Coordinates of C-alpha atoms in Angstrom, one line a residue:
Chain A
N1 CA 0.0 0.0 0.0
A2 CA 1.2 3.5 -0.9
G3 CA -0.9 5.0 1.9
V4 CA -1.7 8.7 1.4
T5 CA 0.1 10.4 -1.5
Q6 CA 0.3 14.1 -2.2
T7 CA 1.6 16.0 -5.2
P8 CA 3.4 18.3 -5.8
K9 CA 5.9 18.2 -2.9
F10 CA 6.8 21.9 -3.5
Q11 CA 5.1 24.7 -5.4
V12 CA 5.6 28.4 -5.9
L13 CA 2.7 30.5 -7.2
K14 CA 2.2 34.2 -8.0
T15 CA -0.6 36.1 -6.3
G16 CA -3.8 35.5 -8.2
Q17 CA -2.8 32.2 -9.8
S18 CA -4.9 29.1 -9.3
M19 CA -3.8 25.5 -8.7
T20 CA -4.9 22.1 -7.5
L21 CA -3.1 20.1 -4.8
Q22 CA -3.6 16.4 -5.4
C23 CA -4.3 13.8 -2.7
A24 CA -5.0 10.1 -3.1
Q25 CA -5.3 7.1 -0.7
D26 CA -5.4 3.4 -1.3
M27 CA -6.8 2.2 2.1
N28 CA -10.5 2.5 1.2
H29 CA -10.9 5.2 3.9
E30 CA -14.3 7.0 3.9
Y31 CA -13.0 10.1 5.7
M32 CA -10.5 12.4 4.1
S33 CA -9.4 15.9 5.1
W34 CA -7.1 18.8 4.3
Y35 CA -5.0 20.7 6.9
R36 CA -2.7 23.6 6.7
Q37 CA 0.2 24.0 9.1
D38 CA 1.7 27.4 9.9
P39 CA 4.5 28.1 12.5
G40 CA 3.0 28.4 15.9
M41 CA -0.5 27.6 14.7
G42 CA -0.6 23.8 14.7
L43 CA -2.7 22.0 12.2
R44 CA -5.9 23.7 11.1
L45 CA -8.7 21.9 9.2
I46 CA -9.6 23.4 5.9
H47 CA -12.2 21.0 4.4
Y48 CA -13.2 17.4 5.0
S49 CA -15.2 14.7 3.4
V50 CA -17.0 11.7 5.0
G51 CA -17.5 9.9 1.7
A52 CA -17.7 10.3 -2.1
G53 CA -19.9 13.2 -3.0
I54 CA -20.0 14.7 0.5
T55 CA -17.7 17.6 1.6
D56 CA -17.9 20.1 4.4
Q57 CA -16.0 23.1 5.7
G58 CA -13.5 23.0 8.5
E59 CA -12.0 25.9 10.5
V60 CA -10.3 27.8 7.7
P61 CA -12.2 27.1 4.4
N62 CA -12.0 30.6 2.7
G63 CA -10.1 30.6 -0.6
Y64 CA -10.2 26.9 -1.0
N65 CA -12.5 24.5 -2.8
V66 CA -12.7 20.7 -2.7
S67 CA -14.7 17.9 -4.3
R68 CA -14.8 14.1 -3.8
S69 CA -15.9 12.2 -6.9
T70 CA -14.2 9.0 -5.8
T71 CA -13.3 7.3 -2.5
E72 CA -9.6 7.5 -3.4
D73 CA -9.1 11.1 -4.4
F74 CA -9.7 14.4 -2.6
P75 CA -8.1 17.4 -4.5
L76 CA -7.8 20.8 -2.9
R77 CA -8.2 23.8 -5.2
L78 CA -6.8 27.3 -4.6
L79 CA -9.0 29.7 -6.5
S80 CA -6.9 32.8 -6.5
A81 CA -3.7 32.4 -4.5
A82 CA -2.8 35.0 -1.9
P83 CA 0.4 35.4 0.2
S84 CA -1.6 34.4 3.3
Q85 CA -2.0 30.9 1.8
T86 CA 1.7 30.3 2.0
S87 CA 1.8 27.2 4.2
V88 CA 2.5 23.5 4.4
Y89 CA -0.6 21.5 3.4
F90 CA -1.3 18.0 4.6
C91 CA -3.9 15.6 3.4
A92 CA -5.1 12.8 5.7
S93 CA -7.5 9.9 5.7
S94 CA -9.2 7.5 8.1
Y95 CA -12.1 5.2 8.6
R96 CA -15.3 7.1 9.3
R97 CA -15.6 5.9 12.9
N98 CA -14.4 7.0 16.3
P99 CA -11.5 7.6 17.0
Y100 CA -10.8 8.8 13.4
E101 CA -7.1 7.8 13.5
Q102 CA -5.5 9.9 10.8
Y103 CA -3.0 8.7 8.2
F104 CA -1.2 11.7 6.8
G105 CA 0.5 12.3 3.5
P106 CA 4.0 13.8 3.2
G107 CA 2.7 17.4 2.7
T108 CA 3.0 20.1 0.0
R109 CA 5.0 23.2 0.8
L110 CA 3.3 26.1 -1.0
T111 CA 4.8 29.6 -1.4
V112 CA 2.7 32.5 -2.8
T113 CA 4.7 35.5 -3.9
Chain B
T1 CA -15.4 25.2 19.7
Q2 CA -13.0 22.9 21.5
L3 CA -9.6 24.2 22.3
L4 CA -6.6 22.0 23.0
E5 CA -3.7 23.6 24.8
Q6 CA -0.3 21.9 24.8
S7 CA 2.6 22.7 27.1
P8 CA 5.4 23.5 27.1
Q9 CA 5.6 24.9 23.6
F10 CA 9.3 24.2 23.3
L11 CA 11.5 21.7 25.2
S12 CA 15.2 21.1 24.7
I13 CA 16.9 18.4 26.8
Q14 CA 20.0 16.2 26.9
E15 CA 20.0 12.6 25.9
G16 CA 19.0 10.3 28.8
E17 CA 16.8 12.8 30.6
N18 CA 13.1 12.2 31.3
L19 CA 10.3 14.6 30.2
T20 CA 6.6 15.1 30.3
V21 CA 4.4 17.1 28.0
Y22 CA 0.8 18.0 28.5
C23 CA -2.4 18.4 26.6
N24 CA -5.5 20.1 28.2
S25 CA -8.9 20.5 26.6
S26 CA -11.6 23.1 27.1
S27 CA -14.2 20.3 27.0
V28 CA -14.3 16.6 27.7
F29 CA -12.3 14.5 25.1
S30 CA -14.1 12.2 22.8
S31 CA -11.0 10.2 22.1
L32 CA -7.6 11.7 22.3
Q33 CA -4.8 11.0 19.9
W34 CA -1.1 11.7 20.2
Y35 CA 1.0 12.2 17.0
R36 CA 4.7 12.8 16.4
Q37 CA 5.8 14.8 13.4
E38 CA 9.4 14.8 12.3
P39 CA 10.8 17.7 10.2
G40 CA 9.6 17.7 6.6
E41 CA 7.1 14.9 7.1
G42 CA 3.5 14.4 8.0
P43 CA 2.4 13.5 11.5
V44 CA 2.3 9.8 12.5
L45 CA -0.1 8.4 15.0
L46 CA 1.5 7.2 18.3
V47 CA -1.5 6.2 20.4
T48 CA -5.2 6.7 21.0
V49 CA -6.7 6.9 24.5
V50 CA -10.4 6.8 25.2
T51 CA -11.1 5.8 28.8
G52 CA -10.7 8.2 31.8
G53 CA -7.6 7.2 33.8
E54 CA -6.3 5.0 31.0
V55 CA -2.5 4.5 30.8
K56 CA -0.8 3.2 27.6
K57 CA 2.8 2.4 27.1
L58 CA 4.8 2.4 23.9
K59 CA 8.4 1.4 24.6
R60 CA 9.8 4.4 26.5
L61 CA 6.7 6.5 26.0
T62 CA 3.9 6.5 28.6
F63 CA 0.5 8.1 27.8
Q64 CA -2.0 9.0 30.5
F65 CA -5.6 10.1 30.2
G66 CA -7.0 12.2 33.1
D67 CA -9.9 10.8 35.1
A68 CA -12.2 13.6 34.0
R69 CA -11.1 13.2 30.3
K70 CA -10.0 16.8 29.9
D71 CA -6.3 16.3 30.2
S72 CA -3.6 14.0 29.0
S73 CA 0.2 13.6 29.4
L74 CA 3.0 12.0 27.5
H75 CA 6.1 11.0 29.5
I76 CA 9.3 9.9 27.8
T77 CA 11.9 8.0 29.8
A78 CA 15.6 8.3 28.9
A79 CA 15.0 10.5 25.8
Q80 CA 17.1 9.8 22.7
P81 CA 17.9 12.0 19.7
G82 CA 15.4 9.9 17.7
D83 CA 12.6 11.3 19.9
T84 CA 13.2 14.7 18.5
G85 CA 10.1 16.1 16.8
L86 CA 6.8 17.9 17.2
Y87 CA 4.3 16.2 19.5
L88 CA 0.7 16.9 18.7
C89 CA -2.5 16.0 20.5
A90 CA -5.8 15.8 18.7
D91 CA -9.5 15.1 19.5
E92 CA -12.5 14.5 17.2
G93 CA -14.9 15.9 19.8
G94 CA -18.0 14.2 18.5
S95 CA -18.2 16.6 15.4
E96 CA -16.2 14.6 12.9
K97 CA -13.8 17.6 12.8
L98 CA -10.5 16.9 14.3
V99 CA -9.0 19.6 16.4
F100 CA -5.2 19.7 17.0
G101 CA -3.2 21.4 19.7
K102 CA -0.3 23.7 18.6
G103 CA 2.2 21.0 19.7
T104 CA 5.3 20.7 21.8
K105 CA 8.6 20.9 19.9
L106 CA 11.0 18.6 21.5
T107 CA 14.8 18.6 20.8
V108 CA 16.9 15.9 22.3
N109 CA 20.6 16.8 22.2
P110 CA 23.3 14.0 22.0

């Protein structure tokens, strides 16, 4: 099993550009989520999904879109990049049952200039 | 909204020393998870604790859940440089939205 994979590993964008961060898992997990990690802020939930076709907002959803057309994939779209979106982004997955033990991908380091 | 507070924020110790880090919640935990994150990588689950008063051991790591299920601690015995990393606690809180603490950054010097 590859687990949770994320691409790209690094990305530099100019303000106003759009892009999609890819996330895939091969563990047949129902629950998938996106987090951003900033210095001193811990991990903050952006969006999550409890199954194909179902998504919901987390703590910091503004400026990001998601969709879940398959169980395996959960892409994160930045609509119009802003310097405030410079961060490290992690995708995670788990079974949809307590305690939601998360398996994380390796992360994408995004810089917006 | 549930808040998880972790302390200390930073900890730098010498190899062989013992240490304890803490996680406190503004509300009762649903099920508390501890993760370790090494530089440049994603967090990795260490343990899940569910029952008040529960104690779990993972080699030199001892995890304890408070009786009232609002606090937890992680104790490391005889720390090694390989224990260096960011230790995060997290709880689902019954909302299907995981909340993470800001973490304790541990450095173990050889």
